[in-house]
Coordinates of C-alpha atoms and ligand atoms in Angstrom, one line a residue:
X30 CA -21.3 -19.5 14.1
X31 CA -18.7 -21.6 15.8
X32 CA -17.8 -21.2 19.5
X33 CA -14.5 -19.4 19.7
X34 CA -11.9 -21.1 21.8
X35 CA -9.0 -18.8 22.3
X36 CA -5.5 -20.2 21.7
X37 CA -3.1 -20.4 24.6
X38 CA -1.4 -17.1 23.7
X39 CA -4.8 -15.2 22.9
X40 CA -6.1 -16.2 26.3
X41 CA -3.0 -15.3 28.3
X42 CA -2.5 -12.0 26.5
X43 CA -6.0 -10.8 26.4
X44 CA -5.9 -9.1 30.0
X45 CA -2.5 -7.4 29.3
X46 CA -3.5 -6.1 26.0
X47 CA -6.9 -4.9 27.2
X48 CA -5.5 -3.1 30.2
X49 CA -2.8 -1.4 28.2
X50 CA -5.4 -0.2 25.6
X51 CA -7.7 1.0 28.3
X52 CA -4.8 3.1 29.7
X53 CA -4.4 4.5 26.2
X54 CA -0.9 3.0 25.7
X55 CA 0.7 1.8 22.4
X56 CA 1.4 -1.9 22.0
X57 CA 3.5 -3.6 19.4
X58 CA 2.4 -7.2 18.9
X59 CA 4.5 -9.6 16.9
X60 CA 2.8 -12.9 16.3
X61 CA 3.6 -15.3 13.4
X62 CA 1.4 -15.7 10.3
X63 CA -1.3 -18.3 11.1
X64 CA -1.3 -17.6 14.9
X65 CA -4.5 -15.9 14.9
X66 CA -3.9 -12.1 15.3
X67 CA -7.2 -11.2 13.5
X68 CA -9.3 -13.5 15.6
X69 CA -7.5 -11.9 18.6
X70 CA -8.5 -8.5 18.1
X71 CA -12.1 -9.5 17.2
X72 CA -12.1 -11.5 20.5
X73 CA -10.8 -8.3 22.1
X74 CA -13.7 -6.3 20.9
X75 CA -16.2 -8.9 21.6
X76 CA -15.2 -9.3 25.2
X77 CA -14.5 -5.8 26.0
X78 CA -17.5 -4.2 24.1
X79 CA -14.9 -1.7 22.6
X80 CA -15.2 -0.5 19.1
X81 CA -12.3 -1.0 16.7
X82 CA -10.8 0.9 13.8
X83 CA -8.9 -1.9 11.9
X84 CA -6.5 -0.6 9.5
X85 CA -4.8 -2.7 6.8
X86 CA -2.5 -1.9 3.8
X87 CA -4.9 -3.2 1.0
X88 CA -8.5 -4.1 0.7
X89 CA -7.4 -7.7 0.2
X90 CA -6.8 -8.0 3.9
X91 CA -10.4 -7.2 4.6
X92 CA -11.1 -10.9 3.6
X93 CA -9.4 -12.3 6.8
X94 CA -11.3 -10.0 9.1
X95 CA -14.6 -11.0 7.3
X96 CA -13.8 -14.8 7.5
X97 CA -13.0 -14.8 11.2
X98 CA -15.8 -12.4 12.0
X99 CA -18.4 -14.5 10.3
X100 CA -17.0 -17.7 11.8
X101 CA -16.9 -16.7 15.4
X102 CA -18.4 -13.3 16.4
X103 CA -20.7 -11.7 13.9
X104 CA -19.8 -8.3 15.1
X105 CA -21.3 -5.3 13.1
X106 CA -18.5 -4.4 10.6
X107 CA -18.2 -1.7 7.9
X108 CA -15.6 -2.2 5.2
X109 CA -14.7 1.2 3.8
X110 CA -13.8 1.5 0.2
X111 CA -13.0 4.5 -1.9
X112 CA -15.4 6.8 -3.7
X113 CA -14.1 5.7 -7.1
X114 CA -14.9 2.0 -6.2
X115 CA -18.3 2.6 -4.8
X116 CA -19.7 5.4 -7.1
X117 CA -22.5 3.9 -9.4
X118 CA -22.3 6.9 -11.8
X119 CA -19.1 6.0 -13.6
X120 CA -19.8 8.5 -16.4
X121 CA -19.0 11.3 -13.9
X122 CA -15.5 10.0 -13.6
X123 CA -13.0 11.3 -16.2
X124 CA -10.0 10.0 -14.1
X125 CA -9.6 7.0 -12.0
X126 CA -7.2 8.8 -9.8
X127 CA -9.6 9.8 -6.8
X128 CA -7.6 12.5 -5.6
X129 CA -7.3 14.5 -8.9
X130 CA -11.0 14.5 -9.2
X131 CA -12.3 16.0 -6.1
X132 CA -15.2 17.7 -7.6
X133 CA -16.9 14.5 -8.8
X134 CA -19.8 14.7 -6.2
X135 CA -20.5 18.5 -6.8
X136 CA -24.2 18.7 -7.6
X137 CA -24.8 15.0 -7.6
X138 CA -28.4 14.4 -6.5
X139 CA -27.5 11.1 -4.9
X140 CA -25.2 12.5 -2.2
X141 CA -27.8 12.6 0.5
X142 CA -29.6 9.6 -0.7
X143 CA -28.4 6.9 1.9
X144 CA -29.5 3.3 2.4
X145 CA -28.8 1.0 5.3
X146 CA -25.6 -0.9 4.8
X147 CA -25.7 -4.5 6.2
X148 CA -23.1 -4.8 8.9
X149 CA -23.5 -8.6 9.2
X150 CA -22.9 -9.5 5.5
X151 CA -22.8 -13.1 4.6
X152 CA -20.6 -12.9 1.5
X153 CA -17.0 -11.4 1.2
X154 CA -17.0 -7.6 1.3
X155 CA -16.0 -7.2 -2.4
X156 CA -19.1 -9.3 -3.4
X157 CA -21.3 -7.4 -1.1
X158 CA -20.3 -4.0 -2.4
X159 CA -20.6 -5.0 -6.1
X160 CA -24.1 -6.1 -5.2
X161 CA -25.1 -2.7 -3.6
X162 CA -23.4 -0.9 -6.5
X163 CA -25.6 -3.0 -9.0
X164 CA -28.7 -2.4 -7.0
X165 CA -28.0 1.3 -7.0
X166 CA -27.6 1.3 -10.8
X167 CA -30.9 -0.7 -11.1
X168 CA -32.7 1.8 -8.9
X169 CA -31.4 4.7 -11.0
X170 CA -32.7 3.0 -14.0
X171 CA -36.2 2.3 -12.3
X172 CA -36.3 5.9 -11.1
X173 CA -35.7 7.1 -14.6
X174 CA -38.4 4.7 -16.0
X175 CA -40.9 5.9 -13.4
X176 CA -40.1 9.7 -14.1
X177 CA -38.8 10.4 -10.7
X178 CA -35.4 11.5 -12.1
X179 CA -34.0 12.3 -15.6
X180 CA -30.9 13.5 -17.2
X181 CA -30.6 17.1 -18.1
X182 CA -29.0 18.3 -21.3
X183 CA -25.5 18.0 -19.9
X184 CA -26.1 14.4 -18.6
X185 CA -26.6 15.3 -14.9
X186 CA -29.2 13.5 -13.0
X187 CA -31.9 15.8 -11.7
X188 CA -35.1 15.1 -9.7
X189 CA -38.3 15.7 -11.7
X190 CA -40.8 16.0 -9.0
X191 CA -41.5 15.4 -5.3
X192 CA -41.8 11.6 -5.5
X193 CA -39.5 9.4 -3.3
X194 CA -36.6 8.2 -5.4
X195 CA -35.1 4.8 -4.7
X196 CA -31.7 5.5 -6.1
X197 CA -28.8 6.0 -3.5
X198 CA -25.2 6.6 -3.2
X199 CA -23.3 3.4 -1.9
X200 CA -20.3 5.5 -0.9
X201 CA -22.1 8.0 1.3
X202 CA -24.3 5.1 2.6
X203 CA -21.2 3.3 3.7
X204 CA -19.8 6.6 5.3
X205 CA -22.9 7.3 7.2
X206 CA -23.1 3.7 8.5
X207 CA -19.7 3.8 10.0
X208 CA -20.6 5.3 13.2
X209 CA -23.0 2.5 14.0
X210 CA -20.4 -0.4 13.4
X211 CA -18.4 -1.9 16.1
X212 CA -15.5 -2.6 13.7
X213 CA -14.6 -0.1 10.9
X214 CA -12.1 -1.5 8.6
X215 CA -10.1 0.9 6.2
X216 CA -6.8 1.0 4.5
X217 CA -3.8 3.0 5.9
X218 CA -4.2 6.1 3.9
X219 CA -7.8 6.8 5.2
X220 CA -6.3 7.0 8.7
X221 CA -2.9 8.3 8.2
X222 CA -3.3 10.9 5.5
X223 CA -4.5 14.0 7.6
X224 CA -7.0 15.5 4.9
X225 CA -8.5 12.0 4.1
X226 CA -8.8 11.3 7.9
X227 CA -10.6 14.7 8.3
X228 CA -13.2 13.8 5.7
X229 CA -13.8 10.3 7.1
X230 CA -14.4 11.4 10.6
X231 CA -16.6 14.4 9.5
X232 CA -20.0 14.7 7.7
X233 CA -20.6 16.2 4.4
X234 CA -21.0 19.5 6.1
X235 CA -17.7 19.3 8.0
X236 CA -19.5 18.3 11.2
X237 CA -17.7 15.6 13.4
X238 CA -19.6 12.3 12.7
X239 CA -17.1 9.9 14.6
X240 CA -14.8 10.5 17.6
X241 CA -11.5 8.6 17.1
X242 CA -11.2 8.6 20.8
X243 CA -14.0 6.0 21.1
X244 CA -12.0 3.3 19.3
X245 CA -9.1 1.0 19.8
X246 CA -7.0 1.6 16.8
X247 CA -5.5 -1.6 15.2
X248 CA -2.9 -1.6 12.6
X249 CA -2.6 -5.0 10.9
X250 CA 0.6 -5.9 8.9
X251 CA 2.1 -2.7 10.6
X252 CA 5.6 -3.4 8.9
X253 CA 4.1 -1.7 6.0
X254 CA 3.7 1.7 7.7
X255 CA 6.8 3.4 6.6
X256 CA 6.6 2.4 3.0
X257 CA 3.0 3.6 2.8
X258 CA 3.9 7.0 4.3
X259 CA 6.8 7.4 2.0
X260 CA 4.6 7.3 -0.8
X261 CA 2.0 9.9 0.4
X262 CA 3.7 12.7 -1.5
X263 CA 2.3 14.1 -4.8
X264 CA 3.7 13.3 -8.1
X265 CA 3.8 14.8 -11.6
X266 CA 4.9 13.3 -14.8
X267 CA 5.9 14.6 -18.2
X268 CA 2.4 13.8 -19.4
X269 CA 0.8 15.8 -16.6
X270 CA 2.9 18.9 -17.2
X271 CA 2.4 18.5 -21.0
X272 CA -1.4 18.0 -20.4
X273 CA -1.5 21.3 -18.4
X274 CA 0.3 23.3 -21.1
X275 CA -2.3 21.9 -23.8
X276 CA -5.1 22.8 -21.4
X277 CA -3.8 26.4 -20.9
X278 CA -3.2 26.8 -24.8
X279 CA -6.4 25.2 -25.9
X280 CA -8.9 26.7 -23.2
X281 CA -7.1 30.1 -22.9
X282 CA -5.5 31.1 -26.1
X283 CA -3.0 33.9 -26.0
X284 CA -5.0 36.0 -28.4
X285 CA -7.9 36.3 -26.0
X286 CA -5.8 36.2 -22.7
X287 CA -3.0 38.7 -23.3
X288 CA -2.1 39.1 -19.6
X289 CA 1.0 38.6 -17.7
X290 CA -0.6 35.8 -15.6
X291 CA -1.3 33.7 -18.7
X292 CA 2.3 34.2 -20.0
X293 CA 3.7 33.7 -16.6
X294 CA 1.8 30.4 -16.1
X295 CA 2.8 29.2 -19.6
X296 CA 6.5 30.0 -19.1
X297 CA 6.7 28.3 -15.8
X298 CA 5.0 25.1 -17.2
X299 CA 7.3 25.0 -20.2
X300 CA 10.5 25.4 -18.1
X301 CA 9.1 22.6 -15.6
X302 CA 8.6 20.3 -18.7
X303 CA 12.1 20.9 -19.7
X304 CA 13.4 20.2 -16.2
X305 CA 11.6 16.8 -16.1
X306 CA 12.7 15.8 -19.7
X307 CA 16.3 16.6 -18.7
X308 CA 16.4 14.2 -15.7
X309 CA 18.4 11.1 -16.1
X310 CA 15.7 8.9 -14.6
X311 CA 16.0 5.2 -14.0
X312 CA 14.6 2.7 -11.6
X313 CA 16.2 4.5 -8.5
X314 CA 14.9 7.5 -6.9
X315 CA 17.3 10.4 -7.8
X316 CA 17.4 13.6 -6.0
X317 CA 15.8 16.4 -8.1
X318 CA 16.5 20.0 -8.0
X319 CA 14.5 22.7 -10.0
X320 CA 16.7 24.6 -12.6
X321 CA 17.5 28.2 -11.8
X322 CA 15.0 29.2 -14.5
X323 CA 12.2 27.3 -12.8
X324 CA 13.2 28.3 -9.3
X325 CA 13.2 32.1 -10.4
X326 CA 9.5 31.5 -11.6
X327 CA 8.2 29.6 -8.8
X328 CA 6.6 32.7 -7.4
X329 CA 4.3 32.6 -10.3
X330 CA 2.4 29.3 -9.3
X331 CA -0.5 31.3 -8.3
X332 CA -1.0 32.2 -12.0
X333 CA -1.4 28.4 -12.7
X334 CA -3.9 28.3 -9.8
X335 CA -5.9 31.1 -11.4
X336 CA -6.2 29.2 -14.7
X337 CA -6.8 26.0 -12.9
X338 CA -9.9 27.5 -11.2
X339 CA -11.1 29.0 -14.4
X340 CA -10.7 25.6 -16.1
X341 CA -12.6 23.9 -13.3
X342 CA -15.5 26.3 -13.6
X343 CA -15.7 25.7 -17.4
X344 CA -15.4 21.9 -16.8
X345 CA -18.1 21.8 -14.2
X346 CA -20.4 23.4 -16.8
X347 CA -19.6 21.0 -19.7
X348 CA -21.8 18.0 -20.5
X349 CA -20.6 15.2 -18.3
X350 CA -19.0 13.3 -21.1
X351 CA -17.0 16.2 -22.2
X352 CA -15.4 16.9 -18.9
X353 CA -11.7 16.5 -18.6
X354 CA -9.0 16.0 -16.0
X355 CA -7.7 19.3 -14.6
X356 CA -3.9 18.9 -15.2
X357 CA -3.4 22.5 -14.2
X358 CA -4.6 21.7 -10.7
X359 CA -2.5 18.7 -10.4
X360 CA 0.6 20.6 -11.3
X361 CA -0.3 23.6 -9.0
X362 CA -0.8 21.2 -6.1
X363 CA 2.6 19.5 -6.7
X364 CA 4.4 22.9 -6.9
X365 CA 2.5 24.2 -3.8
X366 CA 3.7 21.2 -1.8
X367 CA 7.2 21.4 -3.3
X368 CA 7.6 24.9 -2.1
X369 CA 6.6 24.1 1.5
X370 CA 8.6 20.8 1.8
X371 CA 10.3 20.5 5.2
X372 CA 10.4 16.8 5.8
X373 CA 11.4 15.5 2.4
X374 CA 12.6 16.2 -1.1
X375 CA 11.7 15.9 -4.7
X376 CA 12.9 12.8 -6.5
X377 CA 12.9 11.7 -10.1
X378 CA 12.2 8.2 -11.3
X379 CA 11.2 6.3 -14.4
X380 CA 7.9 4.8 -13.8
X381 CA 6.7 1.6 -15.7
X382 CA 2.8 1.5 -15.9
X383 CA 1.1 -1.7 -16.4
X384 CA 0.1 -0.5 -19.8
X385 CA 1.9 1.9 -22.1
X386 CA 5.4 3.2 -22.3
X387 CA 7.5 4.1 -19.2
X388 CA 7.7 7.7 -18.5
X389 CA 9.6 10.1 -16.2
X390 CA 8.0 11.6 -13.1
X391 CA 8.9 13.7 -10.1
X392 CA 7.7 12.6 -6.7
X393 CA 7.7 14.3 -3.4
X394 CA 9.0 11.8 -0.8
X395 CA 8.9 12.3 2.9
X396 CA 11.5 11.2 5.4
X397 CA 9.8 11.4 8.8
X398 CA 7.1 8.8 9.3
X399 CA 6.6 10.1 12.9
X400 CA 5.1 13.3 11.5
X401 CA 2.1 11.2 10.2
X402 CA 1.9 9.2 13.4
X403 CA 1.8 11.8 16.1
X404 CA -2.0 12.1 16.1
X405 CA -1.9 8.7 17.7
X406 CA -0.1 9.8 20.8
X407 CA -2.2 9.0 24.0
X408 CA -4.6 6.9 22.0
X409 CA -5.1 3.2 22.4
X410 CA -3.1 1.7 19.5
X411 CA -2.1 -1.9 18.7
X412 CA 0.3 -2.4 16.0
X413 CA 0.6 -5.9 14.9
X414 CA 2.5 -8.0 12.4
X415 CA 4.1 -11.3 11.8
X416 CA 7.4 -9.3 11.2
X417 CA 7.1 -6.3 13.5
X418 CA 9.7 -3.6 13.2
X419 CA 12.0 -3.6 16.2
X420 CA 11.3 -1.8 19.5
X421 CA 14.1 0.6 18.5
X422 CA 12.4 1.4 15.2
X423 CA 9.1 2.1 16.9
X424 CA 10.5 4.3 19.5
X425 CA 12.9 6.3 17.3
X426 CA 11.4 6.2 13.8
X427 CA 7.9 6.3 14.8
X428 CA 8.5 8.2 17.9
X429 CA 6.5 6.1 20.5
X430 CA 8.8 5.9 23.3
X431 CA 6.7 4.2 25.9
X432 CA 5.1 1.2 24.5
X433 CA 4.6 -2.4 25.2
X434 CA 6.4 -4.7 22.8
X435 CA 5.2 -8.3 22.8
X436 CA 6.7 -11.0 20.8
X437 CA 4.4 -13.9 21.1
X438 CA 6.9 -16.6 19.9
X439 CA 9.2 -15.5 22.8
X440 CA 6.6 -16.4 25.3
X441 CA 4.8 -19.3 23.9
X442 CA 6.3 -22.2 22.0
X443 CA 5.1 -22.7 18.4
X444 CA 2.3 -20.3 17.9
X445 CA 2.6 -20.3 14.1
X446 CA 4.5 -23.4 13.1
X447 CA 8.3 -24.2 13.2
X448 CA 10.8 -22.7 11.0
X449 CA 14.1 -24.2 10.9
X450 CA 16.7 -21.6 9.6
X451 CA 20.2 -22.6 8.3
X452 CA 23.0 -20.7 6.5
X453 CA 24.1 -22.2 3.2
X454 CA 27.4 -20.7 2.0
X455 CA 29.2 -20.8 -1.3
X456 CA 27.3 -18.0 -3.2
X457 CA 26.2 -14.5 -2.9
X458 CA 24.2 -11.8 -4.9
X459 CA 26.8 -9.2 -4.0
X460 CA 26.8 -6.4 -6.6
X461 CA 30.5 -6.8 -7.6
X462 CA 29.9 -10.4 -8.6
X463 CA 27.0 -9.4 -10.9
X464 CA 29.5 -7.1 -12.7
X465 CA 31.5 -9.9 -14.0
X466 CA 29.3 -12.3 -16.3
X467 CA 31.5 -15.3 -16.0
X468 CA 31.6 -15.2 -12.1
X469 CA 27.9 -14.4 -12.1
X470 CA 26.9 -17.2 -14.4
X471 CA 28.8 -19.6 -12.1
X472 CA 27.1 -18.3 -9.0
X473 CA 23.6 -18.5 -10.7
X474 CA 24.3 -22.1 -11.6
X475 CA 25.2 -23.0 -8.1
X476 CA 22.0 -21.3 -7.0
X477 CA 20.1 -23.3 -9.4
X478 CA 21.8 -26.6 -8.3
X479 CA 20.9 -26.0 -4.8
X480 CA 17.2 -25.2 -5.7
X481 CA 17.0 -28.5 -7.7
X482 CA 18.5 -30.5 -5.0
X483 CA 16.1 -28.9 -2.5
X484 CA 13.2 -29.5 -4.6
X485 CA 14.0 -33.2 -5.2
X486 CA 14.2 -33.8 -1.4
X487 CA 11.2 -31.5 -0.4
X488 CA 7.9 -32.8 0.9
X489 CA 6.0 -29.9 -0.6
X490 CA 6.6 -27.0 -3.0
X491 CA 9.7 -24.8 -2.7
X492 CA 9.5 -21.1 -2.5
X493 CA 12.6 -19.3 -3.9
X494 CA 12.8 -15.6 -2.9
X495 CA 15.4 -13.4 -4.8
X496 CA 16.1 -9.8 -4.2
X497 CA 15.1 -8.2 -7.5
X498 CA 13.6 -8.9 -11.0
X499 CA 17.0 -8.3 -12.4
X500 CA 18.4 -11.2 -10.4
X501 CA 15.5 -13.4 -11.3
X502 CA 15.3 -12.7 -15.0
X503 CA 18.6 -11.0 -15.7
X504 CA 19.1 -7.9 -18.0
X505 CA 19.0 -9.2 -21.4
X506 CA 19.8 -5.9 -23.1
X507 CA 23.1 -5.9 -21.2
X508 CA 23.6 -9.7 -21.6
X509 CA 23.5 -10.4 -17.9
X510 CA 21.9 -13.7 -17.1
X511 CA 19.4 -14.3 -14.3
X512 CA 18.5 -17.4 -12.1
X513 CA 15.4 -18.3 -14.4
X514 CA 17.9 -18.8 -17.3
X515 CA 19.4 -21.9 -15.6
X516 CA 16.2 -23.7 -14.8
X517 CA 16.3 -27.0 -16.8
X518 CA 13.4 -27.4 -19.4
X519 CA 12.1 -30.5 -17.7
X520 CA 11.3 -28.5 -14.5
X521 CA 9.5 -25.7 -16.3
X522 CA 6.0 -27.3 -16.0
X523 CA 6.5 -27.5 -12.4
X524 CA 7.8 -23.9 -11.9
X525 CA 6.0 -20.6 -11.6
X526 CA 7.6 -17.1 -11.8
X527 CA 6.4 -13.9 -10.2
X528 CA 5.2 -11.4 -12.7
X529 CA 2.4 -9.0 -13.0
X530 CA 0.1 -11.4 -14.7
X531 CA 0.5 -14.3 -12.4
X532 CA -2.6 -14.7 -10.3
X533 CA -2.9 -16.3 -6.7
X534 CA -5.6 -18.5 -8.0
X535 CA -3.4 -19.9 -10.8
X536 CA -0.5 -20.8 -8.4
X537 CA -2.9 -22.2 -5.9
X538 CA -4.6 -24.5 -8.5
X539 CA -1.1 -25.6 -9.7
X540 CA 0.2 -26.3 -6.2
X541 CA -2.9 -28.4 -5.3
X542 CA -2.0 -30.8 -8.2
X543 CA 1.9 -30.7 -8.4
X544 CA 4.9 -30.0 -6.2
X545 CA 6.1 -26.6 -7.5
X546 CA 9.1 -24.4 -7.4
X547 CA 7.7 -20.8 -6.9
X548 CA 10.2 -18.2 -8.0
X549 CA 9.3 -14.8 -6.3
X550 CA 10.8 -11.3 -5.7
X551 CA 11.1 -9.6 -2.3
X552 CA 8.7 -6.8 -2.2
X553 CA 6.6 -8.4 -5.0
X554 CA 3.0 -9.4 -4.5
X555 CA 3.6 -13.1 -3.8
X556 CA 5.8 -12.6 -0.8
X557 CA 3.4 -10.1 0.8
X558 CA 0.1 -11.8 0.4
X559 CA 0.0 -15.4 -0.9
X560 CA -1.3 -18.2 1.2
X561 CA -0.9 -21.5 -0.5
X562 CA -2.8 -23.9 1.8
X563 CA -4.8 -27.1 1.8
X564 CA -7.0 -27.9 4.8
X565 CA -5.3 -24.8 6.5
X566 CA -1.8 -26.4 6.2
X567 CA 0.9 -24.7 4.1
X568 CA 1.8 -26.3 0.8
X569 CA 5.2 -24.9 1.0
X570 CA 7.7 -27.0 2.9
X571 CA 11.0 -25.2 2.0
X572 CA 11.9 -21.5 1.4
X573 CA 15.3 -20.6 -0.2
X574 CA 16.3 -17.0 0.4
X575 CA 18.6 -16.7 -2.7
X576 CA 20.7 -13.6 -1.9
X577 CA 20.5 -11.0 0.7
X578 CA 17.7 -8.5 0.0
X579 CA 19.3 -5.3 1.2
X580 CA 17.7 -1.9 0.9
X581 CA 18.6 -0.3 -2.5
X582 CA 20.6 2.6 -1.3
X583 CA 19.4 5.3 -3.8
X584 CA 19.5 9.0 -3.3
X585 CA 16.2 8.7 -1.3
X586 CA 17.2 6.2 1.1
X587 CA 20.6 7.8 1.7
X588 CA 19.0 11.1 2.4
X589 CA 16.3 9.6 4.6
X590 CA 19.0 8.0 6.7
X591 CA 20.9 11.3 6.9
X592 CA 17.7 13.3 7.8
X593 CA 16.7 11.0 10.5
X594 CA 20.3 10.8 11.9
X595 CA 20.3 14.5 12.2
X596 CA 16.9 15.0 13.5
X597 CA 16.6 11.9 15.8
X598 CA 20.0 12.2 17.2
X599 CA 21.7 9.8 15.1
X600 CA 22.0 6.8 17.1
X601 CA 21.5 3.5 15.2
X602 CA 19.3 4.9 12.5
X603 CA 21.4 3.3 9.6
X604 CA 21.3 -0.2 11.1
X605 CA 17.5 0.1 12.0
X606 CA 16.7 1.1 8.4
X607 CA 19.1 -0.8 6.4
X608 CA 19.3 -4.2 8.1
X609 CA 15.6 -4.3 9.4
X610 CA 14.6 -3.8 5.8
X611 CA 16.1 -7.0 4.8
X612 CA 15.3 -8.8 8.1
X613 CA 11.5 -8.0 7.5
X614 CA 11.6 -9.2 3.8
X615 CA 13.3 -12.4 4.9
X616 CA 10.7 -13.0 7.6
X617 CA 7.9 -12.3 5.3
X618 CA 9.2 -14.8 2.8
X619 CA 9.7 -17.4 5.4
X620 CA 6.2 -16.8 6.8
X621 CA 4.7 -18.0 3.6
X622 CA 5.7 -21.5 4.7
X623 CA 3.8 -21.8 8.0
X624 CA 0.2 -20.9 8.0
X625 CA -0.9 -23.0 11.0
X626 CA 0.8 -24.1 14.3
X627 CA 1.2 -27.7 12.7
X628 CA 3.3 -26.5 9.8
X629 CA 7.1 -27.1 9.7
X630 CA 9.5 -25.7 7.1
X631 CA 13.1 -25.4 6.3
X632 CA 14.4 -21.9 5.6
X633 CA 17.8 -21.8 3.7
X634 CA 19.7 -18.5 3.9
X635 CA 21.8 -18.7 0.7
X636 CA 24.3 -15.9 0.6
X637 CA 27.7 -15.8 2.4
X638 CA 26.8 -12.6 4.1
X639 CA 24.3 -14.2 6.3
X640 CA 27.3 -15.7 8.1
X641 CA 27.5 -12.9 10.6
X642 CA 26.4 -12.0 14.1
X643 CA 23.5 -9.8 13.2
X644 CA 21.8 -12.6 11.0
X645 CA 22.5 -15.4 13.6
X646 CA 21.2 -13.3 16.4
X647 CA 18.2 -12.4 14.4
X648 CA 17.2 -15.5 12.6
X649 CA 19.2 -18.6 13.8
X650 CA 19.2 -17.9 17.6
X651 CA 15.7 -16.7 17.7
Ligands
SF4_8 S1 -22.5 11.4 -4.5 FE1 -22.1 9.3 -4.6 S2 -23.2 8.8 -6.6 FE2 -23.0 10.9 -6.7 S3 -20.9 11.2 -7.6 FE3 -20.5 11.1 -5.5 S4 -20.0 9.0 -5.1 FE4 -21.0 9.1 -7.1

């Protein structure tokens, strides 16, 4: 371990942050990327002796916690992963969607077989957990070879005698170790989703196993909270409803089940399928309303429940390999929530899976983030991010009125490198320009000329951030070009484009050998997570914000704003949600360029619309 020497801001703010958390206040801490937020909260725990719940958007962010902890503090940490990741008995899983297979552990003999989890791991969390899963699988094999356990005729593991078995469940082992850890790392949904939170803080018999009041609660990358909560609602697709109809028809044939419950369930499902087929779904979220036919039958959803339960009982009795997903249950749960919706609506959208054809789906989308955050009232909570939502946002949208808002850059000079913002005029990605191919082509050419000029003068790689994939790649079916179409061939070997197959390691490898132009999309993976560094210094010297990344004002966004204006007395909501959305996206992109206090970068705001008071106040005069 290395001795930890707090940076200037960490040392100065320690006392204030600790005092406020001790007083059970809420703190919002904005500190630039590379300024040491993660080491700060570990330092806080190390010095105060307090336990932390550390919440991140994805498991990827556990790596940063692990690296800082092993380097300086070696606090006992548990990294919580989901059941579907940690379960060694993959044959019990007929569906990777954890929520839709809640019975997976029912009757499993490993549920109470627990091993001690190492809380001082010396390898990244992913690697450690792969190791304990492999060990568990090996122990299962050994126990079978030693006649301690065997598979019954249905494929379930059963114990054969009184001998001590060595096999264990990694998931429940991690759960049972959590209470002994000083830091428990988990993703947002484990803490913010009420039913998952209940499970996590309670044992297998429902007894309380951890008291949330014993912890400081730390939200990392807190600018993601709204978007994570927006997606908490259930969804169903054409495929789900079709699957539920097949399940009903195949498992409960009408000849044998001539009752009104069976007929009622069938009719409701068929009408629902028609409703989904009839939606004109696109990329945007469109407000969905059930047809009168479905509405008049919604009282029959308990018929679906009856057959879902019957199906589950049959399923549980089948050999493991023949168990199937319970589509009836998925549809029932969706309709149950839809009937009780107060703080949201149902929206239709076309979904593009990584594999297979796109399909239509219905999603329950919620409006009011504060409903999911209210359990944090009067608890010691620290929200932190390099791009923190404004104080207005936190007090109005999240409903934390009395909080301490700290912007580290306002107090300390250059905590995370220097970004020099400038506005470059002469082009825009405004929608009406995109409607005219001739004008749009001229604008794209100008963008590309600026990109090439910047690249030829840059010290290091250039990051180009555009508002959408359509602006990057164009829409070739409609003969609309994209920026990528204007990249000269000679620069292609030195360019990378954001797409689902592009990996961080490939970009980093290329950036280490060549100066690159990296084309990315706001909201895509590159701008949220990538760190292109060498010896802790950023390999990006220039960022081009090619177009203003405004929030897409689809039905959902419009209705969310309307709902919040009505329930939160209206003031400023549009501006908070609409402009902050873009501001956070721009700051996220710019943040890729400074990963240490020694980095300096040019940030070019390339859209005529940046030439206004809001953007000058929030970016240039900051
Ligand atoms: S108890 Fe553990 S091993 Fe058994 S099914 Fe559940 S997660 Fe898998």
